[in-house]
Short mmCIF file of N, CA and C in Angstrom, two decimals:
data_model
loop_
_atom_site.label_atom_id
_atom_site.label_comp_id
_atom_site.label_asym_id
_atom_site.label_seq_id
_atom_site.Cartn_x
_atom_site.Cartn_y
_atom_site.Cartn_z
N MET P 862 -2.85 19.09 -9.15
CA MET P 862 -3.81 18.17 -8.57
C MET P 862 -4.05 18.60 -7.14
N SER P 863 -5.29 18.69 -6.76
CA SER P 863 -5.59 19.13 -5.41
C SER P 863 -5.52 17.97 -4.43
N VAL P 864 -5.28 18.29 -3.19
CA VAL P 864 -5.22 17.27 -2.15
C VAL P 864 -6.59 16.60 -2.01
N GLY P 865 -7.65 17.37 -2.16
CA GLY P 865 -8.98 16.79 -2.06
C GLY P 865 -9.18 15.66 -3.05
N SER P 866 -8.69 15.82 -4.28
CA SER P 866 -8.85 14.76 -5.26
C SER P 866 -7.93 13.59 -4.98
N LEU P 867 -6.81 13.87 -4.32
CA LEU P 867 -5.86 12.81 -4.03
C LEU P 867 -6.29 11.99 -2.82
N PHE P 868 -6.76 12.65 -1.78
CA PHE P 868 -7.05 11.96 -0.54
C PHE P 868 -8.52 11.82 -0.21
N GLY P 869 -9.39 12.47 -0.91
CA GLY P 869 -10.80 12.41 -0.56
C GLY P 869 -11.09 13.35 0.61
N SER P 870 -12.29 13.28 1.10
CA SER P 870 -12.72 14.23 2.12
C SER P 870 -12.14 13.94 3.50
N ARG P 871 -11.65 12.77 3.75
CA ARG P 871 -11.14 12.44 5.09
C ARG P 871 -9.63 12.45 5.18
N GLY P 872 -8.93 12.89 4.17
CA GLY P 872 -7.48 12.94 4.22
C GLY P 872 -6.82 11.57 4.22
N THR P 873 -7.47 10.59 3.61
CA THR P 873 -6.89 9.25 3.53
C THR P 873 -6.78 8.82 2.06
N TRP P 874 -5.86 7.94 1.83
CA TRP P 874 -5.67 7.33 0.52
C TRP P 874 -5.27 5.89 0.77
N SER P 875 -5.78 4.96 -0.02
CA SER P 875 -5.33 3.58 0.11
C SER P 875 -5.47 2.87 -1.23
N SER P 876 -4.61 1.87 -1.40
CA SER P 876 -4.65 1.07 -2.62
C SER P 876 -3.92 -0.24 -2.38
N PHE P 877 -4.26 -1.22 -3.18
CA PHE P 877 -3.49 -2.45 -3.21
C PHE P 877 -2.15 -2.16 -3.86
N CYS P 878 -1.16 -2.95 -3.50
CA CYS P 878 0.17 -2.85 -4.09
C CYS P 878 0.59 -4.26 -4.50
N GLY P 879 1.26 -4.39 -5.64
CA GLY P 879 1.56 -5.68 -6.24
C GLY P 879 2.72 -6.46 -5.67
N VAL P 880 3.12 -6.19 -4.43
CA VAL P 880 4.19 -6.96 -3.78
C VAL P 880 3.76 -7.34 -2.37
N ASP P 881 4.45 -8.33 -1.80
CA ASP P 881 4.18 -8.73 -0.42
C ASP P 881 4.40 -7.57 0.54
N GLN P 882 3.73 -7.63 1.66
CA GLN P 882 3.90 -6.62 2.71
C GLN P 882 5.36 -6.49 3.12
N SER P 883 6.05 -7.60 3.31
CA SER P 883 7.45 -7.54 3.77
C SER P 883 8.34 -6.85 2.73
N VAL P 884 8.09 -7.08 1.46
CA VAL P 884 8.88 -6.44 0.40
C VAL P 884 8.61 -4.94 0.38
N PHE P 885 7.34 -4.56 0.46
CA PHE P 885 7.01 -3.13 0.45
C PHE P 885 7.62 -2.44 1.66
N GLU P 886 7.47 -3.05 2.84
CA GLU P 886 8.01 -2.42 4.05
C GLU P 886 9.53 -2.30 4.00
N GLU P 887 10.20 -3.31 3.48
CA GLU P 887 11.66 -3.25 3.36
C GLU P 887 12.08 -2.07 2.50
N GLN P 888 11.39 -1.89 1.37
CA GLN P 888 11.74 -0.79 0.47
C GLN P 888 11.28 0.57 1.01
N LEU P 889 10.19 0.58 1.76
CA LEU P 889 9.75 1.82 2.40
C LEU P 889 10.79 2.27 3.44
N ARG P 890 11.26 1.33 4.26
CA ARG P 890 12.30 1.68 5.24
C ARG P 890 13.57 2.17 4.54
N ALA P 891 13.96 1.50 3.46
CA ALA P 891 15.16 1.92 2.72
C ALA P 891 14.99 3.33 2.17
N ALA P 892 13.82 3.63 1.61
CA ALA P 892 13.57 4.97 1.07
C ALA P 892 13.56 6.01 2.19
N LEU P 893 12.96 5.68 3.32
CA LEU P 893 12.92 6.63 4.43
C LEU P 893 14.30 6.82 5.05
N ASP P 894 15.08 5.75 5.12
CA ASP P 894 16.43 5.84 5.69
C ASP P 894 17.35 6.73 4.86
N THR P 895 17.13 6.78 3.54
CA THR P 895 17.97 7.62 2.69
C THR P 895 17.41 9.03 2.52
N SER P 896 16.26 9.29 3.13
CA SER P 896 15.67 10.62 3.07
C SER P 896 16.03 11.40 4.34
N ASP P 897 15.58 12.62 4.41
CA ASP P 897 15.81 13.46 5.59
C ASP P 897 14.67 13.35 6.60
N TYR P 898 13.74 12.43 6.39
CA TYR P 898 12.58 12.32 7.25
C TYR P 898 12.85 11.38 8.42
N GLU P 899 12.42 11.80 9.60
CA GLU P 899 12.43 10.91 10.76
C GLU P 899 11.16 10.08 10.70
N TYR P 900 11.25 8.83 11.15
CA TYR P 900 10.04 7.99 11.16
C TYR P 900 10.12 6.98 12.30
N ARG P 901 8.97 6.50 12.66
CA ARG P 901 8.84 5.44 13.66
C ARG P 901 7.98 4.35 13.08
N ARG P 902 8.34 3.10 13.39
CA ARG P 902 7.53 1.96 12.95
C ARG P 902 6.97 1.26 14.18
N GLU P 903 5.70 0.95 14.13
CA GLU P 903 5.03 0.17 15.16
C GLU P 903 4.27 -0.95 14.48
N GLU P 904 4.05 -2.01 15.20
CA GLU P 904 3.24 -3.09 14.68
C GLU P 904 1.80 -2.83 15.05
N GLY P 905 0.91 -3.04 14.10
CA GLY P 905 -0.51 -2.82 14.33
C GLY P 905 -1.30 -4.09 14.04
N PRO P 906 -2.59 -4.04 14.27
CA PRO P 906 -3.42 -5.22 14.01
C PRO P 906 -3.59 -5.47 12.51
N GLY P 907 -3.90 -6.69 12.17
CA GLY P 907 -4.21 -7.04 10.79
C GLY P 907 -5.64 -6.62 10.46
N SER P 908 -6.17 -7.23 9.43
CA SER P 908 -7.52 -6.91 8.98
C SER P 908 -8.28 -8.20 8.72
N PHE P 909 -9.49 -8.30 9.24
CA PHE P 909 -10.30 -9.49 9.01
C PHE P 909 -10.52 -9.72 7.52
N MET P 910 -10.76 -8.64 6.79
CA MET P 910 -11.06 -8.77 5.37
C MET P 910 -9.83 -9.06 4.51
N LEU P 911 -8.64 -8.73 4.99
CA LEU P 911 -7.43 -8.89 4.18
C LEU P 911 -6.55 -10.04 4.65
N GLY P 912 -6.47 -10.24 5.93
CA GLY P 912 -5.60 -11.26 6.51
C GLY P 912 -5.26 -10.85 7.94
N GLN P 913 -5.06 -11.82 8.79
CA GLN P 913 -4.86 -11.54 10.21
C GLN P 913 -3.44 -11.13 10.57
N GLU P 914 -2.49 -11.20 9.65
CA GLU P 914 -1.11 -10.85 9.95
C GLU P 914 -1.02 -9.38 10.37
N ALA P 915 -0.05 -9.09 11.22
CA ALA P 915 0.12 -7.74 11.75
C ALA P 915 0.42 -6.75 10.62
N SER P 916 -0.03 -5.53 10.81
CA SER P 916 0.27 -4.46 9.85
C SER P 916 1.48 -3.67 10.36
N GLY P 917 2.12 -2.96 9.45
CA GLY P 917 3.21 -2.06 9.81
C GLY P 917 2.71 -0.64 9.77
N ARG P 918 2.91 0.10 10.86
CA ARG P 918 2.44 1.49 10.95
C ARG P 918 3.64 2.40 11.05
N TYR P 919 3.80 3.28 10.05
CA TYR P 919 4.93 4.20 9.98
C TYR P 919 4.41 5.62 10.20
N THR P 920 4.94 6.29 11.19
CA THR P 920 4.65 7.70 11.39
C THR P 920 5.86 8.46 10.87
N VAL P 921 5.65 9.25 9.83
CA VAL P 921 6.73 9.94 9.15
C VAL P 921 6.64 11.43 9.48
N ASP P 922 7.73 11.97 10.00
CA ASP P 922 7.79 13.39 10.34
C ASP P 922 8.42 14.14 9.17
N THR P 923 7.61 14.89 8.45
CA THR P 923 8.13 15.71 7.36
C THR P 923 8.22 17.15 7.86
N PRO P 924 8.95 18.00 7.18
CA PRO P 924 9.02 19.41 7.59
C PRO P 924 7.66 20.11 7.61
N ASP P 925 6.69 19.58 6.88
CA ASP P 925 5.39 20.22 6.78
C ASP P 925 4.29 19.48 7.54
N GLY P 926 4.66 18.51 8.37
CA GLY P 926 3.66 17.81 9.17
C GLY P 926 3.91 16.31 9.19
N ASP P 927 3.22 15.64 10.10
CA ASP P 927 3.33 14.20 10.23
C ASP P 927 2.30 13.50 9.36
N VAL P 928 2.65 12.31 8.93
CA VAL P 928 1.75 11.50 8.13
C VAL P 928 1.91 10.05 8.58
N GLU P 929 0.84 9.29 8.48
CA GLU P 929 0.89 7.87 8.83
C GLU P 929 0.75 7.03 7.57
N ILE P 930 1.67 6.08 7.41
CA ILE P 930 1.60 5.12 6.31
C ILE P 930 1.44 3.76 6.96
N ARG P 931 0.37 3.06 6.62
CA ARG P 931 0.13 1.74 7.19
C ARG P 931 0.16 0.73 6.04
N VAL P 932 0.82 -0.41 6.28
CA VAL P 932 0.95 -1.45 5.27
C VAL P 932 0.34 -2.73 5.82
N TYR P 933 -0.67 -3.23 5.12
CA TYR P 933 -1.39 -4.43 5.55
C TYR P 933 -1.04 -5.61 4.64
N TYR P 934 -0.90 -6.78 5.23
CA TYR P 934 -0.81 -8.01 4.48
C TYR P 934 -2.18 -8.24 3.84
N ALA P 935 -2.22 -8.66 2.59
CA ALA P 935 -3.50 -8.89 1.92
C ALA P 935 -3.45 -10.23 1.21
N SER P 936 -4.12 -11.22 1.77
CA SER P 936 -4.16 -12.52 1.10
C SER P 936 -5.42 -12.62 0.25
N GLY P 937 -6.54 -12.33 0.83
CA GLY P 937 -7.80 -12.39 0.11
C GLY P 937 -8.93 -12.18 1.09
N ASP P 938 -10.12 -11.98 0.57
CA ASP P 938 -11.26 -11.83 1.47
C ASP P 938 -11.52 -13.18 2.13
N PRO P 939 -12.35 -13.22 3.19
CA PRO P 939 -12.57 -14.49 3.90
C PRO P 939 -13.03 -15.64 3.00
N MET P 940 -13.88 -15.37 2.02
CA MET P 940 -14.36 -16.44 1.14
C MET P 940 -13.23 -16.99 0.27
N LEU P 941 -12.41 -16.11 -0.29
CA LEU P 941 -11.29 -16.54 -1.11
C LEU P 941 -10.29 -17.34 -0.27
N ARG P 942 -10.04 -16.92 0.96
CA ARG P 942 -9.15 -17.67 1.84
C ARG P 942 -9.72 -19.05 2.14
N PHE P 943 -11.03 -19.12 2.36
CA PHE P 943 -11.68 -20.41 2.63
C PHE P 943 -11.54 -21.34 1.42
N LEU P 944 -11.84 -20.84 0.24
CA LEU P 944 -11.75 -21.66 -0.96
C LEU P 944 -10.32 -22.09 -1.25
N SER P 945 -9.37 -21.22 -0.97
CA SER P 945 -7.97 -21.57 -1.24
C SER P 945 -7.45 -22.62 -0.27
N SER P 946 -8.12 -22.80 0.87
CA SER P 946 -7.67 -23.81 1.83
C SER P 946 -7.83 -25.22 1.28
N PHE P 947 -8.62 -25.40 0.24
CA PHE P 947 -8.82 -26.71 -0.38
C PHE P 947 -7.80 -26.99 -1.49
N ARG P 948 -7.05 -25.97 -1.88
CA ARG P 948 -6.05 -26.13 -2.94
C ARG P 948 -4.68 -26.32 -2.32
N SER P 949 -3.79 -26.94 -3.07
CA SER P 949 -2.42 -27.05 -2.58
C SER P 949 -1.79 -25.65 -2.59
N GLY P 950 -1.03 -25.37 -1.58
CA GLY P 950 -0.45 -24.04 -1.45
C GLY P 950 -1.26 -23.17 -0.53
N GLY P 951 -2.57 -23.40 -0.45
CA GLY P 951 -3.44 -22.68 0.46
C GLY P 951 -3.23 -21.18 0.45
N ASP P 952 -3.08 -20.62 1.65
CA ASP P 952 -2.95 -19.19 1.81
C ASP P 952 -1.68 -18.64 1.15
N GLU P 953 -0.65 -19.46 1.01
CA GLU P 953 0.58 -19.00 0.38
C GLU P 953 0.33 -18.61 -1.07
N ALA P 954 -0.61 -19.29 -1.73
CA ALA P 954 -0.94 -18.96 -3.12
C ALA P 954 -1.60 -17.60 -3.22
N LEU P 955 -2.09 -17.08 -2.08
CA LEU P 955 -2.76 -15.78 -2.09
C LEU P 955 -1.83 -14.64 -1.72
N GLY P 956 -0.56 -14.91 -1.52
CA GLY P 956 0.40 -13.86 -1.18
C GLY P 956 0.71 -13.00 -2.39
N GLY P 957 1.60 -12.06 -2.19
CA GLY P 957 2.07 -11.26 -3.32
C GLY P 957 1.43 -9.91 -3.48
N VAL P 958 0.52 -9.52 -2.58
CA VAL P 958 -0.03 -8.17 -2.60
C VAL P 958 -0.17 -7.67 -1.16
N CYS P 959 -0.23 -6.36 -1.04
CA CYS P 959 -0.49 -5.74 0.26
C CYS P 959 -1.39 -4.54 0.02
N VAL P 960 -1.84 -3.93 1.09
CA VAL P 960 -2.61 -2.70 1.00
C VAL P 960 -1.82 -1.61 1.70
N VAL P 961 -1.70 -0.48 1.04
CA VAL P 961 -1.01 0.68 1.59
C VAL P 961 -2.06 1.75 1.86
N ARG P 962 -2.05 2.27 3.09
CA ARG P 962 -3.01 3.32 3.46
C ARG P 962 -2.25 4.51 4.04
N VAL P 963 -2.61 5.70 3.59
CA VAL P 963 -2.00 6.94 4.07
C VAL P 963 -3.06 7.76 4.78
N ARG P 964 -2.70 8.29 5.95
CA ARG P 964 -3.62 9.16 6.71
C ARG P 964 -2.89 10.41 7.18
N GLY P 965 -3.65 11.47 7.31
CA GLY P 965 -3.13 12.69 7.91
C GLY P 965 -2.35 13.59 6.97
N ALA P 966 -2.53 13.43 5.70
CA ALA P 966 -1.79 14.26 4.75
C ALA P 966 -2.58 15.52 4.42
N ASP P 967 -1.87 16.59 4.23
CA ASP P 967 -2.47 17.83 3.74
C ASP P 967 -1.61 18.34 2.58
N GLU P 968 -1.94 19.50 2.08
CA GLU P 968 -1.23 20.01 0.90
C GLU P 968 0.27 20.10 1.09
N GLY P 969 0.70 20.47 2.28
CA GLY P 969 2.12 20.62 2.52
C GLY P 969 2.89 19.31 2.50
N VAL P 970 2.22 18.24 2.84
CA VAL P 970 2.87 16.93 2.95
C VAL P 970 2.89 16.18 1.62
N GLU P 971 2.00 16.53 0.72
CA GLU P 971 1.88 15.81 -0.55
C GLU P 971 3.20 15.67 -1.31
N PRO P 972 4.02 16.71 -1.47
CA PRO P 972 5.28 16.53 -2.20
C PRO P 972 6.24 15.55 -1.51
N HIS P 973 6.20 15.53 -0.19
CA HIS P 973 7.06 14.61 0.56
C HIS P 973 6.63 13.16 0.31
N LEU P 974 5.33 12.95 0.29
CA LEU P 974 4.82 11.60 0.03
C LEU P 974 5.12 11.16 -1.40
N ARG P 975 5.01 12.07 -2.34
CA ARG P 975 5.37 11.74 -3.73
C ARG P 975 6.84 11.30 -3.80
N HIS P 976 7.70 12.02 -3.09
CA HIS P 976 9.12 11.68 -3.06
C HIS P 976 9.34 10.29 -2.47
N VAL P 977 8.71 10.00 -1.36
CA VAL P 977 8.86 8.70 -0.69
C VAL P 977 8.33 7.58 -1.58
N PHE P 978 7.11 7.73 -2.08
CA PHE P 978 6.52 6.66 -2.88
C PHE P 978 7.24 6.46 -4.21
N SER P 979 7.77 7.51 -4.80
CA SER P 979 8.57 7.35 -6.02
C SER P 979 9.82 6.54 -5.73
N ALA P 980 10.47 6.84 -4.60
CA ALA P 980 11.68 6.10 -4.23
C ALA P 980 11.35 4.63 -3.94
N VAL P 981 10.23 4.38 -3.30
CA VAL P 981 9.82 3.00 -3.02
C VAL P 981 9.54 2.27 -4.33
N ALA P 982 8.77 2.89 -5.22
CA ALA P 982 8.42 2.26 -6.50
C ALA P 982 9.66 1.93 -7.32
N ASP P 983 10.67 2.79 -7.28
CA ASP P 983 11.91 2.54 -8.02
C ASP P 983 12.65 1.31 -7.50
N ARG P 984 12.44 0.97 -6.23
CA ARG P 984 13.14 -0.14 -5.59
C ARG P 984 12.37 -1.47 -5.66
N LEU P 985 11.10 -1.42 -5.98
CA LEU P 985 10.28 -2.65 -5.98
C LEU P 985 10.60 -3.53 -7.19
N PRO P 986 10.41 -4.84 -7.06
CA PRO P 986 10.68 -5.75 -8.18
C PRO P 986 9.66 -5.62 -9.31
N ARG P 987 8.51 -5.03 -9.05
CA ARG P 987 7.50 -4.76 -10.08
C ARG P 987 6.81 -3.46 -9.70
N ALA P 988 6.15 -2.87 -10.65
CA ALA P 988 5.42 -1.63 -10.38
C ALA P 988 4.36 -1.88 -9.32
N PRO P 989 4.11 -0.91 -8.44
CA PRO P 989 3.14 -1.13 -7.37
C PRO P 989 1.73 -1.41 -7.87
N ASP P 990 1.42 -0.98 -9.09
CA ASP P 990 0.06 -1.19 -9.60
C ASP P 990 -0.09 -2.50 -10.38
N GLU P 991 0.94 -3.31 -10.46
CA GLU P 991 0.85 -4.60 -11.15
C GLU P 991 0.37 -5.67 -10.17
N VAL P 992 -0.91 -6.01 -10.27
CA VAL P 992 -1.53 -6.96 -9.33
C VAL P 992 -2.17 -8.17 -10.03
N ALA P 993 -2.05 -8.26 -11.34
CA ALA P 993 -2.73 -9.32 -12.09
C ALA P 993 -2.25 -10.72 -11.73
N HIS P 994 -1.10 -10.85 -11.08
CA HIS P 994 -0.59 -12.17 -10.69
C HIS P 994 -1.38 -12.77 -9.53
N HIS P 995 -2.16 -11.96 -8.81
CA HIS P 995 -2.92 -12.43 -7.65
C HIS P 995 -4.29 -12.92 -8.08
N PRO P 996 -4.76 -14.06 -7.52
CA PRO P 996 -6.07 -14.60 -7.92
C PRO P 996 -7.22 -13.61 -7.77
N ARG P 997 -7.14 -12.72 -6.80
CA ARG P 997 -8.20 -11.75 -6.57
C ARG P 997 -8.38 -10.82 -7.77
N PHE P 998 -7.31 -10.58 -8.53
CA PHE P 998 -7.35 -9.59 -9.60
C PHE P 998 -7.23 -10.17 -11.00
N ARG P 999 -7.07 -11.47 -11.14
CA ARG P 999 -6.88 -12.05 -12.47
C ARG P 999 -8.03 -11.75 -13.41
N ILE P 1000 -9.24 -11.84 -12.91
CA ILE P 1000 -10.40 -11.59 -13.77
C ILE P 1000 -11.16 -10.35 -13.30
N ALA P 1001 -10.40 -9.34 -12.86
CA ALA P 1001 -11.00 -8.11 -12.37
C ALA P 1001 -10.35 -6.89 -13.04
N PRO P 1002 -10.60 -6.71 -14.34
CA PRO P 1002 -9.94 -5.61 -15.04
C PRO P 1002 -10.31 -4.23 -14.49
N LEU P 1003 -11.51 -4.06 -14.00
CA LEU P 1003 -11.90 -2.77 -13.43
C LEU P 1003 -11.12 -2.46 -12.16
N ALA P 1004 -10.94 -3.47 -11.33
CA ALA P 1004 -10.14 -3.29 -10.09
C ALA P 1004 -8.69 -2.96 -10.44
N ARG P 1005 -8.14 -3.65 -11.44
CA ARG P 1005 -6.75 -3.36 -11.85
C ARG P 1005 -6.63 -1.95 -12.40
N TRP P 1006 -7.63 -1.51 -13.17
CA TRP P 1006 -7.63 -0.16 -13.71
C TRP P 1006 -7.66 0.87 -12.58
N ARG P 1007 -8.50 0.63 -11.56
CA ARG P 1007 -8.61 1.55 -10.43
C ARG P 1007 -7.30 1.62 -9.65
N ILE P 1008 -6.67 0.49 -9.42
CA ILE P 1008 -5.40 0.45 -8.71
C ILE P 1008 -4.34 1.20 -9.49
N ARG P 1009 -4.30 0.99 -10.80
CA ARG P 1009 -3.34 1.70 -11.65
C ARG P 1009 -3.56 3.20 -11.54
N ARG P 1010 -4.79 3.62 -11.59
CA ARG P 1010 -5.13 5.04 -11.50
C ARG P 1010 -4.73 5.62 -10.14
N GLN P 1011 -4.97 4.86 -9.08
CA GLN P 1011 -4.61 5.34 -7.74
C GLN P 1011 -3.10 5.55 -7.61
N TRP P 1012 -2.32 4.58 -8.08
CA TRP P 1012 -0.87 4.71 -7.95
C TRP P 1012 -0.31 5.78 -8.88
N ARG P 1013 -0.90 5.98 -10.06
CA ARG P 1013 -0.40 7.00 -10.98
C ARG P 1013 -0.50 8.39 -10.33
N ARG P 1014 -1.43 8.58 -9.44
CA ARG P 1014 -1.53 9.87 -8.75
C ARG P 1014 -0.27 10.19 -7.98
N TRP P 1015 0.39 9.18 -7.45
CA TRP P 1015 1.63 9.39 -6.71
C TRP P 1015 2.85 9.43 -7.62
N LEU P 1016 2.81 8.63 -8.67
CA LEU P 1016 4.03 8.39 -9.42
C LEU P 1016 4.15 9.21 -10.70
N ASP P 1017 3.08 9.76 -11.21
CA ASP P 1017 3.14 10.59 -12.41
C ASP P 1017 3.14 12.06 -12.03
N ASP P 1018 3.87 12.83 -12.79
CA ASP P 1018 3.89 14.29 -12.55
C ASP P 1018 2.81 14.97 -13.34
#
């Protein structure tokens, strides 16, 4: 598989993940701590479209170059958040997913990222592509299919 097909023309990849941001970040740190990679974590801004909570920005130093992994809290788009404010549970009912974005990867870094993401996926309570529990994806089979396809690029050989 070529890097171009994995990352697109701008060297970025992103997808929803079926666990909370805090769960993904905890397992990402655990995977990085048991690897030989040095990394730094910084707090970054949230996203208007996903949720205002701070994002986690990880700069990972691999032997073949640096890569940035950013993890965003994802509750729902502004309209979904507005509508959920009328239901009991509100924004808490929209938890349970995050967005993972990778930047700065090239061919040399791809095997390192596969190693990290495989280790993270093994530690998660559900597969990263399982998002049907979230209201945003319950009636969106095409979106679920796309997310599954995106994650399989990292997790399948």
